[in-house]
Rosetta silent file (secondary structure, phi, psi, omega in degrees, C-alpha in Angstrom):
SEQUENCE: MGISTGVLYGLIPLFAWGIADLFTKQAAEKLGGIKVLFWEKLISSLLLIIASLFFFDLPLIPVLIFFFLLIMALLNLAGYVTYYKALEVGLVSILNPIQASWVILTVILSIIFLHESLSNIQIIGIISTFLGIVLCSFKPQDLLQRKFTELLPGVKLDFISALCWGVYFVFAGYVVSQIGWFAPVFFMRLFVVSSLFIFVFYKGMDIRIPQLKFRWYVLIIGLLDLLGWFGWAYGVQTEYVSIVSPIAAAFPLATFIGAAIFLKERLHLIQYLGFAAILGGIVVLAL
SCORE:     score description
SCORE:     0.000 S_00000001
   1 L     0.000  130.999 -167.906  -50.146  -31.093   33.410 S_00000001
   2 L   -64.908  163.190  168.273  -50.911  -28.246   31.070 S_00000001
   3 L   -96.268  132.230 -174.215  -52.323  -29.216   27.405 S_00000001
   4 L   -61.208  156.956 -165.422  -49.706  -29.037   24.839 S_00000001
   5 H   -77.988  -10.806  169.981  -49.054  -26.481   22.289 S_00000001
   6 H   -95.546   -9.778  157.837  -49.395  -28.838   19.803 S_00000001
   7 H   -76.309  -18.462  150.470  -52.581  -29.824   20.434 S_00000001
   8 H   -42.164  -78.137  150.967  -53.486  -26.457   21.109 S_00000001
   9 L   -21.671  -40.758 -131.434  -52.339  -26.017   17.342 S_00000001
  10 L   -92.478  -50.703  155.353  -53.723  -29.016   16.338 S_00000001
  11 H   -55.822   10.918 -177.051  -57.422  -27.276   16.987 S_00000001
  12 H  -100.812  -34.406 -170.057  -56.804  -24.705   14.747 S_00000001
  13 H   -93.450  -10.065  155.469  -57.120  -26.659   11.302 S_00000001
  14 H   -25.621  -91.242 -143.974  -60.351  -28.273   13.200 S_00000001
  15 H   -61.250  -42.773 -154.976  -62.458  -25.423   13.439 S_00000001
  16 H   -77.301  -66.461  177.376  -60.684  -23.559   10.263 S_00000001
  17 H   -26.823  -68.972  160.057  -61.240  -26.646    7.926 S_00000001
  18 H   -53.779   -6.838  158.955  -64.346  -27.780    9.397 S_00000001
  19 H   -75.742  -54.790  166.785  -65.717  -24.160    8.936 S_00000001
  20 H   -53.581  -70.183 -113.304  -64.139  -24.073    5.235 S_00000001
  21 H  -111.688   -5.805  136.020  -65.913  -27.318    4.025 S_00000001
  22 H   -57.401  -35.484  177.495  -69.586  -25.556    4.790 S_00000001
  23 H   -77.969  -47.709 -151.591  -68.646  -22.552    2.375 S_00000001
  24 H   -62.660  -35.381  179.719  -66.913  -25.245    0.160 S_00000001
  25 H   -76.753  -27.896  158.160  -69.955  -27.468    0.031 S_00000001
  26 H   -35.752  -68.749 -170.709  -71.996  -24.569   -1.052 S_00000001
  27 H   -76.664  -22.683 -177.219  -69.806  -23.054   -3.531 S_00000001
  28 H   -92.081  -41.582  176.040  -68.904  -26.531   -5.317 S_00000001
  29 L   -37.806  -27.601 -151.262  -72.731  -27.466   -5.745 S_00000001
  30 L  -125.643  -27.874 -170.347  -73.310  -24.431   -7.527 S_00000001
  31 L   -90.478  -57.238 -156.034  -69.758  -23.445   -8.977 S_00000001
  32 L   126.061  152.971 -151.402  -67.935  -27.138   -9.237 S_00000001
  33 H   -78.481  -42.524 -165.241  -65.659  -28.835   -7.288 S_00000001
  34 H   -83.009  -22.298  159.601  -62.518  -27.808   -9.697 S_00000001
  35 H   -61.494  -66.669 -178.389  -63.253  -24.408   -9.921 S_00000001
  36 H   -61.504  -32.556  151.641  -63.733  -23.530   -6.160 S_00000001
  37 H   -58.105  -44.962  135.049  -60.279  -25.353   -6.144 S_00000001
  38 H    10.378 -103.105 -159.001  -58.995  -23.311   -8.261 S_00000001
  39 H   -66.331  -53.705 -167.381  -59.681  -20.010   -7.123 S_00000001
  40 H   -67.420  -22.562 -175.285  -59.362  -21.171   -3.238 S_00000001
  41 H   -80.177  -21.564  156.543  -55.584  -22.188   -3.928 S_00000001
  42 H   -58.554  -67.275  169.043  -54.960  -19.285   -5.808 S_00000001
  43 H   -52.575  -13.856 -165.260  -55.865  -16.657   -3.025 S_00000001
  44 H   -80.465  -59.150  175.433  -54.171  -18.943   -0.544 S_00000001
  45 H   -70.271  -30.303  167.003  -51.069  -18.580   -2.688 S_00000001
  46 H   -67.409  -16.665  168.445  -51.155  -14.611   -3.703 S_00000001
  47 H   -71.036  -38.504 -179.706  -51.447  -14.355    0.463 S_00000001
  48 H   -64.604  -39.813 -153.142  -48.411  -16.476    0.702 S_00000001
  49 H   -59.650  -54.968  165.550  -46.711  -14.751   -1.911 S_00000001
  50 H   -56.765  -56.953 -177.120  -47.377  -11.066   -0.204 S_00000001
  51 H   -68.446  -38.762  153.311  -46.088  -12.628    3.195 S_00000001
  52 H   -41.005  -38.084  166.878  -43.056  -14.131    1.608 S_00000001
  53 H   -69.766  -32.861 -165.903  -42.298  -10.350    0.357 S_00000001
  54 H  -121.548  -33.089 -165.831  -42.895   -8.438    3.943 S_00000001
  55 L  -156.794   12.854  156.607  -42.482  -11.171    6.537 S_00000001
  56 L  -113.256  144.946  146.187  -41.137  -14.494    5.921 S_00000001
  57 L  -104.883  149.944  178.664  -37.814  -15.202    4.100 S_00000001
  58 L   -89.485  111.092 -170.766  -37.311  -18.605    2.361 S_00000001
  59 L   -18.111  144.351  144.161  -34.774  -21.213    3.829 S_00000001
  60 L   -76.877  140.801 -170.666  -32.022  -22.378    1.190 S_00000001
  61 L   -91.798  128.619  161.542  -33.340  -26.093    0.422 S_00000001
  62 L   -56.833 -151.626  166.167  -30.946  -29.274    0.344 S_00000001
  63 L   -90.389  -79.330 -171.823  -31.442  -31.546   -2.292 S_00000001
  64 H   -43.266  -61.429  171.850  -33.095  -34.506   -0.457 S_00000001
  65 H   -46.871  -26.336  170.016  -35.650  -31.934    0.796 S_00000001
  66 H   -45.191  -61.858 -159.751  -36.355  -30.560   -2.640 S_00000001
  67 H   -57.855  -47.074 -166.669  -36.662  -34.105   -3.693 S_00000001
  68 H   -75.139  -19.739  163.767  -39.221  -34.474   -1.079 S_00000001
  69 H   -74.329  -22.477 -165.080  -41.043  -31.227   -1.822 S_00000001
  70 H   -72.251  -61.174  166.669  -41.389  -32.651   -5.036 S_00000001
  71 H   -74.689   -7.595  173.282  -43.114  -36.024   -3.834 S_00000001
  72 H   -91.999  -48.673  169.598  -45.290  -33.907   -1.410 S_00000001
  73 H   -38.991  -91.723 -144.549  -46.102  -31.527   -4.755 S_00000001
  74 H   -48.119  -71.983 -177.362  -47.338  -34.454   -6.454 S_00000001
  75 H   -26.546  -36.580 -160.058  -49.115  -36.646   -3.419 S_00000001
  76 H   -83.057  -76.067  175.500  -50.915  -32.813   -2.516 S_00000001
  77 H   -18.734  -82.834 -177.466  -51.945  -32.502   -6.181 S_00000001
  78 H   -62.945  -13.883 -167.048  -53.497  -35.889   -6.480 S_00000001
  79 H   -82.790  -31.761  162.062  -54.861  -35.983   -3.295 S_00000001
  80 H   -66.858  -75.033 -173.242  -57.155  -32.740   -4.235 S_00000001
  81 H   -23.946  -81.941  149.148  -58.107  -34.242   -7.327 S_00000001
  82 L   -24.089  -73.035  173.015  -59.118  -37.843   -6.650 S_00000001
  83 H   -30.350  -64.009  175.161  -61.019  -36.567   -3.814 S_00000001
  84 H   -77.357   19.314 -174.851  -62.869  -33.880   -5.775 S_00000001
  85 H  -114.492  -82.396 -167.796  -63.596  -36.639   -8.782 S_00000001
  86 H   -33.519  -29.780  179.847  -65.069  -39.125   -6.380 S_00000001
  87 H   -78.174  -19.898  175.564  -67.234  -36.438   -5.295 S_00000001
  88 H   -82.720  -24.511  170.097  -68.502  -35.865   -8.446 S_00000001
  89 H  -138.682   29.687  167.207  -69.982  -39.216   -9.012 S_00000001
  90 L  -116.260  149.634  156.039  -70.033  -40.876   -5.075 S_00000001
  91 L   -88.057  133.116 -176.591  -71.855  -40.265   -2.365 S_00000001
  92 H   -21.518  -49.351 -158.925  -70.976  -38.028    0.663 S_00000001
  93 H   -82.846  -25.135 -170.466  -71.903  -40.269    3.498 S_00000001
  94 H   -99.401  -76.771 -177.864  -69.856  -43.537    1.910 S_00000001
  95 H   -34.139  -59.162 -171.283  -66.698  -41.430    0.876 S_00000001
  96 H   -43.393  -60.246 -171.835  -66.063  -38.981    3.989 S_00000001
  97 H   -41.267  -39.067 -165.842  -65.822  -42.220    6.343 S_00000001
  98 H   -61.301  -49.715 -156.848  -62.928  -43.908    3.579 S_00000001
  99 H   -89.378  -10.719  145.593  -61.310  -40.821    3.288 S_00000001
 100 L   -27.177  -40.877 -147.810  -60.835  -40.522    7.408 S_00000001
 101 H   -67.093  -10.081 -175.330  -59.011  -43.714    7.013 S_00000001
 102 H   -73.918   19.000 -176.240  -55.442  -41.374    5.906 S_00000001
 103 H   -94.385  -69.418  178.786  -55.423  -40.443    9.616 S_00000001
 104 H   -57.326  -22.847  163.835  -54.316  -44.111   10.318 S_00000001
 105 H   -52.450  -71.326 -169.608  -51.901  -44.265    7.365 S_00000001
 106 H   -60.229  -31.016 -163.778  -50.315  -41.179    8.960 S_00000001
 107 H   -88.806  -41.696  173.641  -50.003  -42.544   12.450 S_00000001
 108 H   -33.036  -60.261 -178.016  -48.542  -45.771   11.138 S_00000001
 109 H   -78.112  -33.975  169.356  -46.151  -44.439    9.236 S_00000001
 110 H   -40.137  -48.822  177.154  -44.872  -41.713   11.505 S_00000001
 111 H   -48.347  -71.149 -168.646  -44.503  -44.788   14.037 S_00000001
 112 H   -75.535  -40.571 -147.574  -42.049  -46.457   11.383 S_00000001
 113 H  -117.215    5.618 -172.309  -40.442  -43.464    9.694 S_00000001
 114 H  -130.052  -14.696 -179.620  -40.386  -40.920   11.985 S_00000001
 115 L    47.005   48.182  170.138  -39.882  -43.210   14.809 S_00000001
 116 L   -87.781  133.617  167.464  -42.400  -41.804   16.786 S_00000001
 117 L  -100.799  140.952  179.166  -43.487  -43.233   20.024 S_00000001
 118 L  -146.031  119.620 -164.666  -46.645  -43.460   21.727 S_00000001
 119 L   -50.573 -177.773  175.294  -48.129  -44.376   24.639 S_00000001
 120 H   -64.644  -44.576 -173.518  -51.188  -46.855   25.492 S_00000001
 121 H   -65.982  -35.248  148.731  -53.377  -44.048   26.280 S_00000001
 122 H   -47.139  -67.831 -161.619  -52.443  -41.962   23.219 S_00000001
 123 H   -59.910  -20.468 -160.165  -53.161  -44.579   20.666 S_00000001
 124 H   -80.776  -41.346 -164.768  -56.820  -45.065   22.955 S_00000001
 125 H   -90.634  -20.407 -179.749  -57.324  -40.993   21.961 S_00000001
 126 H   -90.210  -40.879 -173.263  -56.297  -41.399   18.062 S_00000001
 127 H   -55.118  -39.833 -160.676  -58.532  -44.894   17.921 S_00000001
 128 H   -91.501  -67.671 -169.580  -61.642  -42.998   19.703 S_00000001
 129 H   -47.481  -23.000  178.721  -61.057  -39.517   17.339 S_00000001
 130 H   -88.385    2.546 -161.255  -60.746  -41.777   14.249 S_00000001
 131 H   -83.563  -64.495 -163.734  -64.220  -43.689   15.387 S_00000001
 132 H    -6.898  -78.064 -113.160  -65.227  -39.878   15.941 S_00000001
 133 H   -89.609  -43.041 -158.253  -64.341  -38.803   12.414 S_00000001
 134 H   -95.546  -40.511  171.328  -66.209  -41.887   10.866 S_00000001
 135 H   -48.862  -44.864 -179.541  -69.357  -41.828   13.011 S_00000001
 136 H   -54.510  -30.812 -155.063  -69.595  -37.971   12.085 S_00000001
 137 H   -93.381  -22.351 -145.982  -69.420  -38.583    8.280 S_00000001
 138 L  -124.130  114.661  171.564  -71.981  -41.545    8.255 S_00000001
 139 L  -103.641  105.290 -172.993  -75.688  -41.469    7.640 S_00000001
 140 H   -73.717  -54.920 -179.234  -77.037  -44.795    7.883 S_00000001
 141 H   -32.958  -39.695 -179.886  -80.215  -43.454    6.298 S_00000001
 142 H   -58.031  -62.358 -160.870  -78.313  -42.982    2.895 S_00000001
 143 H   -62.790  -46.270  179.954  -76.948  -46.484    2.684 S_00000001
 144 H   -47.300  -60.992 -168.224  -80.551  -47.991    3.506 S_00000001
 145 L   -79.560   31.340  156.341  -82.566  -46.217    0.779 S_00000001
 146 L  -129.876  179.828 -179.525  -79.880  -47.602   -1.943 S_00000001
 147 L  -107.429 -170.806  173.596  -78.733  -50.754   -3.291 S_00000001
 148 L   -64.923  -42.088  174.304  -75.295  -51.887   -3.203 S_00000001
 149 H   -67.866  -28.705  174.841  -74.021  -50.901   -6.863 S_00000001
 150 H   -72.108   -7.562  172.751  -75.033  -47.494   -5.879 S_00000001
 151 H   -83.312  -16.197 -167.554  -72.433  -47.023   -3.018 S_00000001
 152 L   -95.046   -4.641 -167.606  -69.524  -47.891   -5.121 S_00000001
 153 L   -79.662  157.834 -168.475  -68.907  -45.098   -7.447 S_00000001
 154 L    93.397  -44.585 -172.326  -65.917  -43.021   -6.414 S_00000001
 155 H   -63.895  -50.669 -166.213  -64.877  -45.500   -3.646 S_00000001
 156 H   -76.515   -4.330 -176.818  -61.646  -46.389   -5.532 S_00000001
 157 H   -91.204  -59.346 -171.016  -60.541  -42.772   -6.471 S_00000001
 158 H   -43.431  -32.538  155.948  -61.670  -41.787   -2.447 S_00000001
 159 H   -65.087  -32.453  158.494  -59.122  -44.570   -1.646 S_00000001
 160 H   -56.993  -52.311 -170.285  -56.570  -42.997   -3.887 S_00000001
 161 H   -64.249  -49.005 -162.878  -56.895  -40.027   -2.333 S_00000001
 162 H   -52.656  -47.573  168.660  -56.915  -41.105    0.919 S_00000001
 163 H   -47.472  -51.938 -172.809  -53.457  -42.771    0.539 S_00000001
 164 H   -54.067  -58.516 -164.413  -51.923  -39.849   -0.941 S_00000001
 165 H   -54.544  -45.423  176.896  -53.224  -37.634    1.825 S_00000001
 166 H   -51.658  -47.713  175.566  -51.759  -40.684    4.364 S_00000001
 167 H   -98.861   -7.575  141.158  -48.135  -40.347    2.960 S_00000001
 168 H   -59.487  -17.349  170.759  -48.275  -36.850    2.499 S_00000001
 169 H   -95.619  -18.000 -177.799  -48.523  -35.712    6.001 S_00000001
 170 H   -88.031  -24.455  162.490  -45.643  -37.795    7.082 S_00000001
 171 H   -45.584  -54.987 -149.336  -43.400  -35.958    4.068 S_00000001
 172 H   -67.594  -56.708  173.003  -45.030  -32.782    5.336 S_00000001
 173 H   -59.075  -21.750  141.650  -43.842  -33.651    9.181 S_00000001
 174 H   -58.924  -34.019  171.155  -40.421  -34.102    8.280 S_00000001
 175 H   -52.334  -59.040  169.165  -40.141  -31.558    6.216 S_00000001
 176 H   -62.425  -32.930  162.195  -41.355  -28.968    8.543 S_00000001
 177 H   -56.258  -14.078 -158.743  -38.982  -30.428   11.113 S_00000001
 178 H   -96.968  -52.302  168.628  -36.376  -29.892    8.702 S_00000001
 179 H   -85.675   -6.395 -153.480  -37.490  -26.482    7.229 S_00000001
 180 L    54.280 -159.793 -177.478  -40.005  -24.873    9.250 S_00000001
 181 L  -103.273   -9.795  168.046  -43.812  -24.889    8.007 S_00000001
 182 H   -34.646  -74.019 -174.739  -43.300  -21.750    5.672 S_00000001
 183 H   -72.213  -29.318 -178.752  -41.806  -22.630    2.776 S_00000001
 184 H   -55.803  -39.807  174.546  -43.509  -26.323    2.725 S_00000001
 185 H   -79.245  -24.311  177.448  -46.469  -24.740    2.529 S_00000001
 186 H   -80.982  -49.778  171.293  -45.485  -21.859    0.152 S_00000001
 187 H   -82.823  -47.162  172.529  -44.307  -24.363   -2.583 S_00000001
 188 H   -40.567  -27.762 -177.154  -47.255  -26.820   -2.425 S_00000001
 189 H   -62.258  -60.139  176.666  -49.601  -23.742   -2.989 S_00000001
 190 H   -54.056  -86.399 -173.349  -47.385  -22.920   -6.219 S_00000001
 191 H   -37.398  -60.758 -172.042  -47.482  -26.191   -7.517 S_00000001
 192 H   -61.251  -31.690 -172.838  -50.975  -27.080   -6.920 S_00000001
 193 H   -90.612  -22.811  170.731  -52.263  -23.864   -8.309 S_00000001
 194 H   -56.092  -32.346  175.778  -49.709  -24.230  -11.363 S_00000001
 195 H   -68.062  -60.775 -172.651  -50.860  -27.512  -12.089 S_00000001
 196 H   -47.279  -37.432  168.901  -54.653  -26.271  -11.650 S_00000001
 197 H   -68.463  -26.219  177.169  -53.719  -23.634  -14.243 S_00000001
 198 H   -66.767  -27.476 -160.489  -52.675  -26.031  -16.818 S_00000001
 199 H   -69.204  -74.186 -155.867  -55.837  -28.183  -16.113 S_00000001
 200 H   -63.842  -26.533 -167.210  -58.370  -25.347  -16.885 S_00000001
 201 H   -74.200  -32.638 -165.610  -56.065  -23.698  -19.941 S_00000001
 202 H   -79.634  -19.025  179.760  -55.947  -27.360  -21.452 S_00000001
 203 L   -98.082   16.411 -136.875  -59.716  -27.982  -20.732 S_00000001
 204 L   -15.071   72.488  163.926  -60.654  -24.351  -21.591 S_00000001
 205 L   -93.218  163.686  167.773  -62.832  -24.177  -18.852 S_00000001
 206 L   -49.222   92.698  171.748  -64.638  -21.239  -17.440 S_00000001
 207 L   -92.581   -2.820 -178.823  -63.386  -19.947  -14.416 S_00000001
 208 L   -48.569  135.022  177.887  -65.110  -17.123  -14.096 S_00000001
 209 L   -99.033   97.772  170.405  -67.022  -16.428  -10.749 S_00000001
 210 L   -89.236  -17.265 -173.591  -70.481  -13.758  -11.373 S_00000001
 211 L   -90.190  124.223  161.993  -72.208  -14.173   -8.192 S_00000001
 212 L   -52.206   -7.966  174.175  -70.453  -11.779   -5.635 S_00000001
 213 L   -73.047  -49.738 -165.553  -71.762  -14.381   -2.713 S_00000001
 214 H   -74.778  -49.726  179.804  -69.681  -17.065   -4.425 S_00000001
 215 H   -55.381  -13.721 -150.147  -66.759  -14.803   -4.545 S_00000001
 216 H  -105.539  -21.379 -178.811  -66.513  -13.826   -1.101 S_00000001
 217 H   -79.664  -30.708 -174.272  -67.146  -17.689   -0.193 S_00000001
 218 H   -65.990  -37.849 -166.325  -64.048  -18.640   -2.424 S_00000001
 219 H   -93.729  -15.077  153.737  -62.075  -15.928   -0.524 S_00000001
 220 H   -91.142  -22.066 -167.804  -63.220  -17.464    2.960 S_00000001
 221 H   -67.952  -63.758 -174.284  -62.550  -20.785    1.698 S_00000001
 222 H   -52.786  -54.419 -163.629  -58.836  -19.639    0.787 S_00000001
 223 H   -63.640  -74.494 -160.586  -58.096  -17.888    4.259 S_00000001
 224 H   -43.143  -54.313 -168.119  -59.400  -20.616    6.266 S_00000001
 225 H   -66.160  -42.915  141.833  -58.102  -23.301    4.642 S_00000001
 226 H     1.462 -108.568 -174.647  -54.585  -21.289    4.993 S_00000001
 227 H   -46.837  -19.293  170.759  -54.837  -21.037    8.361 S_00000001
 228 H   -52.424  -55.579 -167.673  -55.663  -24.672    8.929 S_00000001
 229 H   -72.402  -41.099  173.405  -52.345  -25.591    7.321 S_00000001
 230 H   -58.210  -72.996 -160.225  -50.780  -23.032    9.341 S_00000001
 231 H   -52.969  -53.947 -150.931  -52.113  -24.642   12.736 S_00000001
 232 H   -81.593  -83.252 -162.089  -51.113  -28.211   11.620 S_00000001
 233 H   -49.024  -49.497  177.239  -47.733  -27.465   10.629 S_00000001
 234 H   -57.437  -21.080 -165.943  -46.676  -25.135   13.876 S_00000001
 235 H   -75.822  -20.530 -173.751  -48.348  -27.968   15.708 S_00000001
 236 H   -85.527  -11.471  153.533  -45.770  -30.973   14.353 S_00000001
 237 L   -91.978    8.624  173.804  -42.776  -28.879   15.378 S_00000001
 238 L  -130.243   -3.811  151.928  -43.598  -29.080   18.796 S_00000001
 239 L  -155.089 -178.363 -161.977  -45.329  -32.501   18.953 S_00000001
 240 L   -82.189  144.491  155.261  -45.552  -35.619   16.893 S_00000001
 241 H     0.842  -59.911 -159.684  -47.099  -36.024   13.695 S_00000001
 242 H   -79.378  -13.438 -174.906  -49.261  -38.944   14.526 S_00000001
 243 H   -92.023  -33.231 -168.790  -51.153  -36.685   17.734 S_00000001
 244 H   -47.272  -57.480 -166.549  -51.461  -33.666   15.568 S_00000001
 245 H   -82.234  -11.797  143.303  -53.020  -34.993   12.691 S_00000001
 246 H   -48.737  -69.834 -172.607  -56.247  -37.073   14.313 S_00000001
 247 H   -47.237  -62.520 -167.718  -57.002  -33.788   15.728 S_00000001
 248 H   -60.327  -39.109 -177.721  -56.804  -31.292   12.908 S_00000001
 249 H   -59.721   -4.735  173.221  -58.779  -34.592   10.581 S_00000001
 250 L   -64.797   -6.418 -149.904  -61.683  -34.046   13.297 S_00000001
 251 L   -60.334  -36.339  172.238  -62.388  -31.410   11.391 S_00000001
 252 H   -57.759   -7.100  158.315  -65.868  -32.698   10.189 S_00000001
 253 H   -63.673  -58.084  166.828  -66.957  -32.158   13.950 S_00000001
 254 H   -61.665  -39.973 -178.153  -66.893  -28.051   13.256 S_00000001
 255 H   -81.903  -10.869  159.184  -68.905  -28.635   10.227 S_00000001
 256 H   -54.038  -66.511 -162.904  -71.660  -30.860   11.541 S_00000001
 257 H   -60.208  -55.121  172.170  -71.927  -28.584   14.363 S_00000001
 258 H   -52.122  -47.695  151.284  -72.148  -25.759   11.877 S_00000001
 259 H   -35.625  -49.036 -167.298  -74.446  -27.231    9.576 S_00000001
 260 H   -65.818  -67.721 -172.988  -76.727  -27.826   12.520 S_00000001
 261 H   -44.182  -61.612 -177.193  -76.571  -24.288   13.881 S_00000001
 262 H   -80.159  -39.636  172.732  -76.386  -22.487   10.282 S_00000001
 263 H   -92.548  -17.271 -164.603  -77.940  -24.574    7.623 S_00000001
 264 L    48.835   53.979 -160.099  -80.347  -25.901   10.008 S_00000001
 265 L   -92.580  165.083  173.147  -79.505  -29.512    8.700 S_00000001
 266 L   -72.346  133.761  169.196  -80.827  -32.435   11.177 S_00000001
 267 L  -125.879  160.091 -175.290  -78.165  -34.355   12.908 S_00000001
 268 L  -120.854  160.663  144.446  -78.582  -37.847   14.013 S_00000001
 269 L    26.506  -62.304 -161.777  -77.992  -40.417   16.843 S_00000001
 270 H   -87.223  -46.367  160.179  -74.411  -41.754   15.518 S_00000001
 271 H   -61.578  -27.305  145.215  -73.525  -38.555   15.050 S_00000001
 272 H   -38.147  -50.665 -172.487  -73.975  -37.111   18.170 S_00000001
 273 H   -90.834  -46.301  150.730  -71.757  -40.142   19.596 S_00000001
 274 H    20.952  -84.563 -144.416  -69.264  -39.131   16.608 S_00000001
 275 H   -55.523  -36.475 -150.595  -68.863  -35.792   18.225 S_00000001
 276 H   -50.737  -73.444  148.869  -68.734  -37.648   21.931 S_00000001
 277 H    -7.902  -62.258 -177.457  -65.583  -39.827   20.398 S_00000001
 278 H   -83.293  -44.174  167.274  -64.031  -37.308   19.236 S_00000001
 279 H   -49.350  -46.110 -167.215  -64.094  -34.663   22.014 S_00000001
 280 H   -83.366  -12.851  160.085  -63.078  -37.715   24.398 S_00000001
 281 H   -72.274  -58.096  177.705  -60.540  -38.750   22.038 S_00000001
 282 H   -65.512  -41.729  169.181  -58.861  -35.085   21.851 S_00000001
 283 H   -76.287   -2.182  166.658  -58.784  -34.785   25.904 S_00000001
 284 H   -81.025  -65.967  179.243  -56.863  -38.150   25.999 S_00000001
 285 H   -79.989   -0.960  158.279  -54.567  -36.888   24.117 S_00000001
 286 L   -50.438  -20.081 -151.131  -54.700  -33.491   25.527 S_00000001
 287 L   -69.751    0.000    0.000  -53.853  -35.394   29.101 S_00000001
């Protein structure tokens, strides 16, 4: 039995978002999360506008789908902003496993509202992938070195972000099935970047990036983020949302492997166990 097209497309965001996170981490430390988010969305929006002029036609959108797009836009923006705000005050090794919980919510809601039916072996694959994501993001040494109260900042915002993403991907799966992948991604980008324009103008933020290196970073982040969304959206056109989403969400696998190779970061046994769980889960889902 061959690997489904949807699973193969799900591997695109796994690698694209994972590699993008390497650049995002370094850029956000120097420039700030909101500035990186602004430029990344602006770049991807400009690319989509160019693509819409030469390669894609935007379809006529039914009223119900337009209403869903508005809901998605709000969830998209809220998911990004709350997560970036959580990162400003919280501990990454606490926040990332919480963030991964959006996958479980997406799977449950997809079964309920999109009427997706999963086999027992697929459920095992999803659980294995989810546990792998959590283990990859978990650093026990960070927990042992801190008091309990030091672990709490940002947790509430992170839960809100995970809730937003969990619901968002269900809406996105339905909308993509109705009008294709390009229009939802196009409108999401325009809404987010417009909202960020208003935000940075209201706050009077300096959005300039003086260092050439980080200009290249945000360009790469924008391209990879867009590539990831392309892969996910194409994947859910041929496979269940509840199958493609856990694979896409396993991007910490690519992030940590890249960090070990290029940034010489030391990986721990628990992360290797996470890698094994993710790979096992993906293999099971591909059967």
